[in-house]
Coordinates of C-alpha atoms and ligand atoms in Angstrom, one line a residue:
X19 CA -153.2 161.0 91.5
X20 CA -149.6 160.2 91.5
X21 CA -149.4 156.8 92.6
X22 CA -146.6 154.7 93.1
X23 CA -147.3 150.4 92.1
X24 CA -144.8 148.1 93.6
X25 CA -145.0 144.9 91.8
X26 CA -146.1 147.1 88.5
X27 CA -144.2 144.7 86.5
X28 CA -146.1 141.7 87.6
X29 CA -149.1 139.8 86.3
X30 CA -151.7 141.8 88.2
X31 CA -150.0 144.9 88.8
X32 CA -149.3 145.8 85.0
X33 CA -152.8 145.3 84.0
X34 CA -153.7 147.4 86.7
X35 CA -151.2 150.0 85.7
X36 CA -152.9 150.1 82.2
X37 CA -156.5 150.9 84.6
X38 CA -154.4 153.4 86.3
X39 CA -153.3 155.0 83.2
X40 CA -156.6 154.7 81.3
X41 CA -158.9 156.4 84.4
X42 CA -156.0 159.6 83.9
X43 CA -153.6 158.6 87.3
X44 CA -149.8 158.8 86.9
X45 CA -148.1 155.9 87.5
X46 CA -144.3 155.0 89.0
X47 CA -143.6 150.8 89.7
X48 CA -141.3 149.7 91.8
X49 CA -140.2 145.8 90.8
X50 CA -137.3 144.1 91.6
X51 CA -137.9 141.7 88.5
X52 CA -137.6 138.8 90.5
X53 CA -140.5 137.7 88.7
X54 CA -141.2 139.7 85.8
X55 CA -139.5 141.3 82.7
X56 CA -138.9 144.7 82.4
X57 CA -140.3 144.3 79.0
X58 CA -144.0 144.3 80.6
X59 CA -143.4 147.9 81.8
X60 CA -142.3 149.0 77.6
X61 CA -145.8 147.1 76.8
X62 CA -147.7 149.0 79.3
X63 CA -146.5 152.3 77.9
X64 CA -147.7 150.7 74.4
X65 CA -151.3 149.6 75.6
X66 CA -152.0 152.7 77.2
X67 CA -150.1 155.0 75.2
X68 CA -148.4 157.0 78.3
X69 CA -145.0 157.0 80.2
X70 CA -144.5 155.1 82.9
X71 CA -141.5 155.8 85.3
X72 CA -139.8 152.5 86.6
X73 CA -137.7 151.7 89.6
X74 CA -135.6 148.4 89.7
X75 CA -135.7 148.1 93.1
X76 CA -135.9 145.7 96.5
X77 CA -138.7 147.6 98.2
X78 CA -137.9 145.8 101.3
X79 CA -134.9 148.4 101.1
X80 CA -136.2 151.2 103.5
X81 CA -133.5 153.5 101.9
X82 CA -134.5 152.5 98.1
X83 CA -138.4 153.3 99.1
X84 CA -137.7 156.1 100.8
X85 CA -135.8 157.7 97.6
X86 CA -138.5 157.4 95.4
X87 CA -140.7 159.1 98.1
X88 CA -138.1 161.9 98.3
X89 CA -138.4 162.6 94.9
X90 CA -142.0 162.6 94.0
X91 CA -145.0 164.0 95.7
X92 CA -147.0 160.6 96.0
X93 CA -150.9 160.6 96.8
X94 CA -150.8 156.6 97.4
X95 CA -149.2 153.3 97.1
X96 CA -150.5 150.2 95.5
X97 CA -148.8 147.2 97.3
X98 CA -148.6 144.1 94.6
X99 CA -145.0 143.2 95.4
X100 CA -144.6 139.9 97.0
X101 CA -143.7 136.0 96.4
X102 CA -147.5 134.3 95.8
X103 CA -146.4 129.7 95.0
X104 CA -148.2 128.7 98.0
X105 CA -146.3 125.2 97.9
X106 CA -142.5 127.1 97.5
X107 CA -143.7 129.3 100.5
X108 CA -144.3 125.7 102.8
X109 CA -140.6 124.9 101.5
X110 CA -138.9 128.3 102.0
X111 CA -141.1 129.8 104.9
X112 CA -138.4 132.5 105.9
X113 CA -137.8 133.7 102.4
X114 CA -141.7 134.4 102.1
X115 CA -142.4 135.7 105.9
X116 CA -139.5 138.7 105.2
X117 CA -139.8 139.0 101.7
X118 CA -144.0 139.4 102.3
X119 CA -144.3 141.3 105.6
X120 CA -141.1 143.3 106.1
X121 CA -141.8 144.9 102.0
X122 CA -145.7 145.8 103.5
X123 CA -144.1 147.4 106.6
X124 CA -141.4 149.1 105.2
X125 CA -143.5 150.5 102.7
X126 CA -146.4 151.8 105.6
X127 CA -143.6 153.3 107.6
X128 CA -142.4 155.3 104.9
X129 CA -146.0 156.3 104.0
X130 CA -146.0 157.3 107.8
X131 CA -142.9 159.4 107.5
X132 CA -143.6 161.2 104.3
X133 CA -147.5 161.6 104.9
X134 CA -149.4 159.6 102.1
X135 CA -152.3 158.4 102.9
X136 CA -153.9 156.1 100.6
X137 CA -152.6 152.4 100.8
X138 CA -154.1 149.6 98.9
X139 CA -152.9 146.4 99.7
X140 CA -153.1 143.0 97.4
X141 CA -154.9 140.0 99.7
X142 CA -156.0 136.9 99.0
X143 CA -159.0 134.8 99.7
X144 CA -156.7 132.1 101.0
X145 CA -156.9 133.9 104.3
X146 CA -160.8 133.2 104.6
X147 CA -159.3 129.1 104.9
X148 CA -162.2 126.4 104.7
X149 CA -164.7 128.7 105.5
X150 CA -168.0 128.4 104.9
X151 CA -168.9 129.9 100.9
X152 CA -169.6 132.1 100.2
X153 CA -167.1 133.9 101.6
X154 CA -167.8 137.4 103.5
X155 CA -165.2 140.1 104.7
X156 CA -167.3 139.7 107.7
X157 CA -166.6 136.2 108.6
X158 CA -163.8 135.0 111.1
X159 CA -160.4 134.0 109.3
X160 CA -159.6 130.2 110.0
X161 CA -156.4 129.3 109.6
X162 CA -154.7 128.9 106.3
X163 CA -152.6 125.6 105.4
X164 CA -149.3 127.8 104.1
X165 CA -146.9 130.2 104.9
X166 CA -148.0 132.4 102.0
X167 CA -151.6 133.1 103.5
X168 CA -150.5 133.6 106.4
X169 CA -148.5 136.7 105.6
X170 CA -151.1 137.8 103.9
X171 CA -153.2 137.2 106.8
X172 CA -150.3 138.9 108.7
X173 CA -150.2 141.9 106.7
X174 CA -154.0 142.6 106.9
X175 CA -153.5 142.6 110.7
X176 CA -150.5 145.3 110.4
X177 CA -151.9 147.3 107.9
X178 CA -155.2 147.3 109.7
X179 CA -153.3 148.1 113.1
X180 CA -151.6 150.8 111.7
X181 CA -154.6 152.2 110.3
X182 CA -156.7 152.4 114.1
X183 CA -153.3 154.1 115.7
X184 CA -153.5 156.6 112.6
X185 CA -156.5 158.1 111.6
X186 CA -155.7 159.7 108.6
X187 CA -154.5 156.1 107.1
X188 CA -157.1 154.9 104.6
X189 CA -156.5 151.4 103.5
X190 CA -157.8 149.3 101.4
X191 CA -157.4 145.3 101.9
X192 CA -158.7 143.5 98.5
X193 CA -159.2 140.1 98.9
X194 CA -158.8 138.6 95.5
X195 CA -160.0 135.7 94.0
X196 CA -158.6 133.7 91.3
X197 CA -157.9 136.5 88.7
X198 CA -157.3 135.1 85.3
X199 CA -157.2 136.4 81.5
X200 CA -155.0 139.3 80.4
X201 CA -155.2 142.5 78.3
X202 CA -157.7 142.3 75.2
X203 CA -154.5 143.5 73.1
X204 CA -152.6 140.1 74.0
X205 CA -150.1 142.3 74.8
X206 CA -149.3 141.6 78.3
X207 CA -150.7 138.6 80.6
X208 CA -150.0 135.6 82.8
X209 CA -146.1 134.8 82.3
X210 CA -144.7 131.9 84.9
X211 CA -141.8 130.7 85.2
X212 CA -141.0 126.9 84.6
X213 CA -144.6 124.6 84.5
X214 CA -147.8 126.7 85.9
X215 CA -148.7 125.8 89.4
X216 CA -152.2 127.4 88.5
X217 CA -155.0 126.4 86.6
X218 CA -155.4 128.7 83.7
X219 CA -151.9 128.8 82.5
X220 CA -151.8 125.2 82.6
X221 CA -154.6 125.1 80.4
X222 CA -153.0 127.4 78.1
X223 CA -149.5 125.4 78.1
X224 CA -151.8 122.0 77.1
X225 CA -153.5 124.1 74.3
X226 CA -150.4 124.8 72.8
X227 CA -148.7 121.5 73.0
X228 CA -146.1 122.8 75.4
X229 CA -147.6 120.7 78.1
X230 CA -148.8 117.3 76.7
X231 CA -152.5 117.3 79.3
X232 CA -154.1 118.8 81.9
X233 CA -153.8 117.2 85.7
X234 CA -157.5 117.6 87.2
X235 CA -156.9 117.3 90.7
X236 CA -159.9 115.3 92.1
X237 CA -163.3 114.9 91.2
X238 CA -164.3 113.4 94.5
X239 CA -165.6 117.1 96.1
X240 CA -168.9 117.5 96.8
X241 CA -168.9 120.4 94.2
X242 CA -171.7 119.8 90.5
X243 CA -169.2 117.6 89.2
X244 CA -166.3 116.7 91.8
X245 CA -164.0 118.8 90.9
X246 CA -162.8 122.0 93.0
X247 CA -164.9 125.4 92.4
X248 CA -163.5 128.5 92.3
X249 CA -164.7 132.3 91.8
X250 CA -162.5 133.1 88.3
X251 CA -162.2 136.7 87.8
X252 CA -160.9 138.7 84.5
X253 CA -157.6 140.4 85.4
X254 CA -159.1 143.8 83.9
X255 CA -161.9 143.6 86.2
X256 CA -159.6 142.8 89.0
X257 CA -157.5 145.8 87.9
X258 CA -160.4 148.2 87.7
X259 CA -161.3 147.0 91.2
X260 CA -158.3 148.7 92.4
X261 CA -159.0 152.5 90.7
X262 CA -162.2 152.2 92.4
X263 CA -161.0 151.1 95.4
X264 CA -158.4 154.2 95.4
X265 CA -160.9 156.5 94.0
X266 CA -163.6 155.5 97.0
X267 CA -160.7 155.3 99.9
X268 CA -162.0 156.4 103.1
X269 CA -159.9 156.9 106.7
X270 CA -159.6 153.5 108.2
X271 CA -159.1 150.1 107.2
X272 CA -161.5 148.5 104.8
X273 CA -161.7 144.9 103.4
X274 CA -163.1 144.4 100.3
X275 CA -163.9 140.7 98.4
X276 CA -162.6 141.4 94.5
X277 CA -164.5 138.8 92.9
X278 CA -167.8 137.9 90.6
X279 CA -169.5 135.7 93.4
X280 CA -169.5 133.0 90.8
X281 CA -168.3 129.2 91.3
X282 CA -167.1 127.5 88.4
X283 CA -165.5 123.8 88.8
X284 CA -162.1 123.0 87.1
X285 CA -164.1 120.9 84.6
X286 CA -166.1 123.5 83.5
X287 CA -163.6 125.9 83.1
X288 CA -161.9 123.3 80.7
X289 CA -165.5 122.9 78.8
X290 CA -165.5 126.9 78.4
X291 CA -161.8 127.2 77.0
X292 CA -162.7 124.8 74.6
X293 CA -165.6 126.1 73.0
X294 CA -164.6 129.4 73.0
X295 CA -161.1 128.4 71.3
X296 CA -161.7 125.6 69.6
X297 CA -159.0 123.2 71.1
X298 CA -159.5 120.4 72.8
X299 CA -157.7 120.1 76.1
X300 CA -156.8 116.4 77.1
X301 CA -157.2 116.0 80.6
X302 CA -156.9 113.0 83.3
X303 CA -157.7 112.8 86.5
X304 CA -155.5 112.6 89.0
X305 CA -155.4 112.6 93.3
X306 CA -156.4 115.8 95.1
X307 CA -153.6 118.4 95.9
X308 CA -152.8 118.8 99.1
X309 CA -154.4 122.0 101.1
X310 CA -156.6 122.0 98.1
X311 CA -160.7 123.0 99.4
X312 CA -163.8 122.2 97.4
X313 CA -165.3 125.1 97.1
X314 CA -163.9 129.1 97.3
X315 CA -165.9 131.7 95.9
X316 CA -166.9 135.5 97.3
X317 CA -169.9 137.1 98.2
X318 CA -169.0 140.3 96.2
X319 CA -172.1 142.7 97.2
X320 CA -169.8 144.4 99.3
X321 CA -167.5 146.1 96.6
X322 CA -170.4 146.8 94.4
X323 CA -172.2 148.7 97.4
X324 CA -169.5 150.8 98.2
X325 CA -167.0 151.1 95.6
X326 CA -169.6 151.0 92.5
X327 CA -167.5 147.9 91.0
X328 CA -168.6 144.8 89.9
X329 CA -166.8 142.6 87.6
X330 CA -167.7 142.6 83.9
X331 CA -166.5 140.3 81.7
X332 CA -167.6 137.1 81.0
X333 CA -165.3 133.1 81.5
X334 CA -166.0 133.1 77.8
X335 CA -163.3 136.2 77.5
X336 CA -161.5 135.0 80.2
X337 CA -160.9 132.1 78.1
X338 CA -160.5 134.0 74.6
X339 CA -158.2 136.3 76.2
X340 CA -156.0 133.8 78.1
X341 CA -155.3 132.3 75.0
X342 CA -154.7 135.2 72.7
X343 CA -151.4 136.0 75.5
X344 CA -150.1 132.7 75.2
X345 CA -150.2 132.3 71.5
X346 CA -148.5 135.7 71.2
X347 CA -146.3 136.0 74.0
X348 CA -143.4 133.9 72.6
X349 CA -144.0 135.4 68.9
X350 CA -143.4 138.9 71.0
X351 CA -140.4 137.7 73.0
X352 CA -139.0 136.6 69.6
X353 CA -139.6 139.9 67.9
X354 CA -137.6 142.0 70.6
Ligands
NAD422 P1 -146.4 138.4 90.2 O1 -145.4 137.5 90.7 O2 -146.7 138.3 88.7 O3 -146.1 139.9 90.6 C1 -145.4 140.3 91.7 C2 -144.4 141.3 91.3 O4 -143.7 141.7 92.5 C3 -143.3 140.7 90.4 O5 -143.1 141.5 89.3 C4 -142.0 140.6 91.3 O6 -140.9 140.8 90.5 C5 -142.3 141.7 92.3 N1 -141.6 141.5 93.6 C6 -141.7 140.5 94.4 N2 -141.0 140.8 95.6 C7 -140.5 142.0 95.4 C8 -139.7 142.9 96.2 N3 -139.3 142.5 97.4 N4 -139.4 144.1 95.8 C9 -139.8 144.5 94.5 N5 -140.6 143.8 93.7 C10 -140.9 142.5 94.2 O7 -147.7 138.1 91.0 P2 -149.3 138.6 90.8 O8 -150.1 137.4 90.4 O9 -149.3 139.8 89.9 O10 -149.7 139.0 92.3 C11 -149.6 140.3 92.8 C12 -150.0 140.3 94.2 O11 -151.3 139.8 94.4 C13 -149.1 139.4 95.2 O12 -149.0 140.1 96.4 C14 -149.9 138.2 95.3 O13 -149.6 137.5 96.5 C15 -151.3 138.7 95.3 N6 -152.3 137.7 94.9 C16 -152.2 137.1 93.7 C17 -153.2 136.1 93.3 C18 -153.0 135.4 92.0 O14 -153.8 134.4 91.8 N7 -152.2 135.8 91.1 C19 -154.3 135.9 94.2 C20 -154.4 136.6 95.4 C21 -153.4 137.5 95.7
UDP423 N1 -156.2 122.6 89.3 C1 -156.1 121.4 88.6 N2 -155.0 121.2 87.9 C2 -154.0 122.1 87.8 C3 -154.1 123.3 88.5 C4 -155.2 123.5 89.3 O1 -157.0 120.6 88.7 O2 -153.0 121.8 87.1 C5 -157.4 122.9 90.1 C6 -157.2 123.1 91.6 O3 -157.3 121.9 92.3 C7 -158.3 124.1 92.0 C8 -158.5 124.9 90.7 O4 -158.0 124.2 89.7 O5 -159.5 123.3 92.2 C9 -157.8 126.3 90.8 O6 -156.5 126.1 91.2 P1 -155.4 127.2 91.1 O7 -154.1 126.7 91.6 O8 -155.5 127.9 89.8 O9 -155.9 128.3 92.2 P2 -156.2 128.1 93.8 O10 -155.9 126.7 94.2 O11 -155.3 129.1 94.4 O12 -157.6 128.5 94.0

């Protein structure tokens, strides 16, 4: 299939591009680089090996979106674009509400207009809230704590509308958990601007003496050991997840958890990057985040039933993998 990856140039969308490219699909991104380096898009054509066409664009520009539609016979869209710091998003509401949901609409309405189908659509499981783990696409949302899960919330809703007023729409709404890790070749990975907000990258930063320790935040949940518990996924599984979920789209919209159904605290996660790598990671502990919850993992039987998917690699490479990016990514900024 020829299918067009907005965000392509991003943390989860390249890897997913290299999935793409590896199961035989053609790929075209659309990225506006406002958080990513077109350098990511030369390393995916390295990795896998095949071109890639690339489109620096806004695609919350109807006209931009609808020129690369013009111009090749798509079969489906992959929707990564999108502004994800939860905390920016409670500072600059606006900027994430339009940059979130009008991209998602403009993007369906030109999918409307030019007849493609297949639409898969990047959600979080921030929208599930403080729900009770683990989490099932079944369950009532609850109400997220941020601007960001609610437009993800907000886009499920629209897409999903869209999708009962048009048969033929097939959508796909991944949920995703916290995806992690990067390409076994080191070659692209995890890449944020300024000091992480999220866990493994700020793991990675301590381990190379960028950042001097780790922040825990709170070991007073109810969780094995206090601290928080999450369901850490490897971003190649998390990438594969999407070629199934293209290759299995049926009419309608469907919501799948991409996840490994496993909860793994903040502590052991630090225990794991250690022994795999051989680093210690100094940590302290410091007062809970705010919106923070104790526990968020999936119930992932769903995807397995009906995509055939189920994640695959183990925290250990995770860990291994995380690590090999950061120690080369500068070494590879240097050398270009
Ligand atoms: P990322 O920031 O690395 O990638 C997003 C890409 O979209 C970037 O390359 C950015 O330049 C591009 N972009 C943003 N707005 C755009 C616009 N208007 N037009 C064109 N390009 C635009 O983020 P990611 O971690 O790869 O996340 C991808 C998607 O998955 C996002 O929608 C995010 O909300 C969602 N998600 C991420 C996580 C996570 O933990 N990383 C978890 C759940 C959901
Ligand atoms: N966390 C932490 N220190 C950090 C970043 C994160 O203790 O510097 C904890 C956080 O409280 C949560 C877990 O690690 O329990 C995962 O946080 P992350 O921000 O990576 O993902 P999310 O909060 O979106 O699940």
């Amino acid at each position: 299939m020829n299918i067009l990856v907005t965000g392509g140039a991003g943390y989860i969308g390249s890897h997913t591009c290299v999935a793409l490219l590896e199961a035989g699909h053609s790929v075209i991104v659309a990225d506006n680089l406002s958080n990513s380096k077109i350098e990511t898009i030369h390393r995916i054509k390295e990795i896998s090996n095949k071109d890639v066409l690339f489109y620096q664009i806004d695609v919350t520009d109807e006209q931009a979106v609808e020129a690369i539609f013009a111009k090749h016979a798509l079969d489906g869209v992959i929707h990564f674009a999108g502004f994800k710091a939860v905390g920016e998003s409670v500072e600059r509401p606006l900027h994430y509400y339009y940059n979130n949901l009008v991209s998602t609409m403009v993007l369906a309405k030109v999918c409307q207009h030019y007849g493609v189908h297949r639409f898969v659509f990047s959600s979080s499981a921030t929208v599930y809230g403080e729900n009770e783990v683990p989490f099932k696409e079944s369950m009532e949302l609850l109400p997220t704590t941020n601007p960001y899960g609610e437009t993800k919330a907000m886009s499920e809703r629209i897409l999903m509308d869209i999708a009962h007023a048009n048969p033929k729409f097939s959508v796909a709404l991944l949920r995703y958990f916290n995806p992690v890790g990067a390409h076994e070749s080191g070659f692209i990975g995890e890449a944020p601007n300024g000091i992480p907000n999220n866990l493994m990258p700020f793991v990675t930063k301590v381990a190379k003496g960028e950042l001097d320790k780790l922040r825990i935040f709170g070991d007073d949940y109810n969780t094995v050991d206090g601290t928080g518990v999450r369901d850490y996924i490897h971003v190649m599984d998390l990438a594969e997840g999407h070629v199934a979920a293209l290759d299995h789209l049926d009419e309608g919209a469907h919501i799948y958890n991409l996840g490994t159904g496993e909860g793994t605290s903040v502590l052991q996660i630090v225990k794991t990057f250690e022994e795999a790598n051989g680093i210690e990671i100094p940590y302290e502990i410091v007062d809970r985040r705010p919106g923070d919850i104790a526990y968020c993992y999936a119930d992932a039987s769903k995807a397995q039933k009906a995509l055939g998917w189920t994640a695959k690699r183990d925290l250990k490479a995770m860990c291994t993998d995380a690590w090999r990016f950061e120690k080369q990514y500068q070494a590879l900024v240097d050398m270009k």
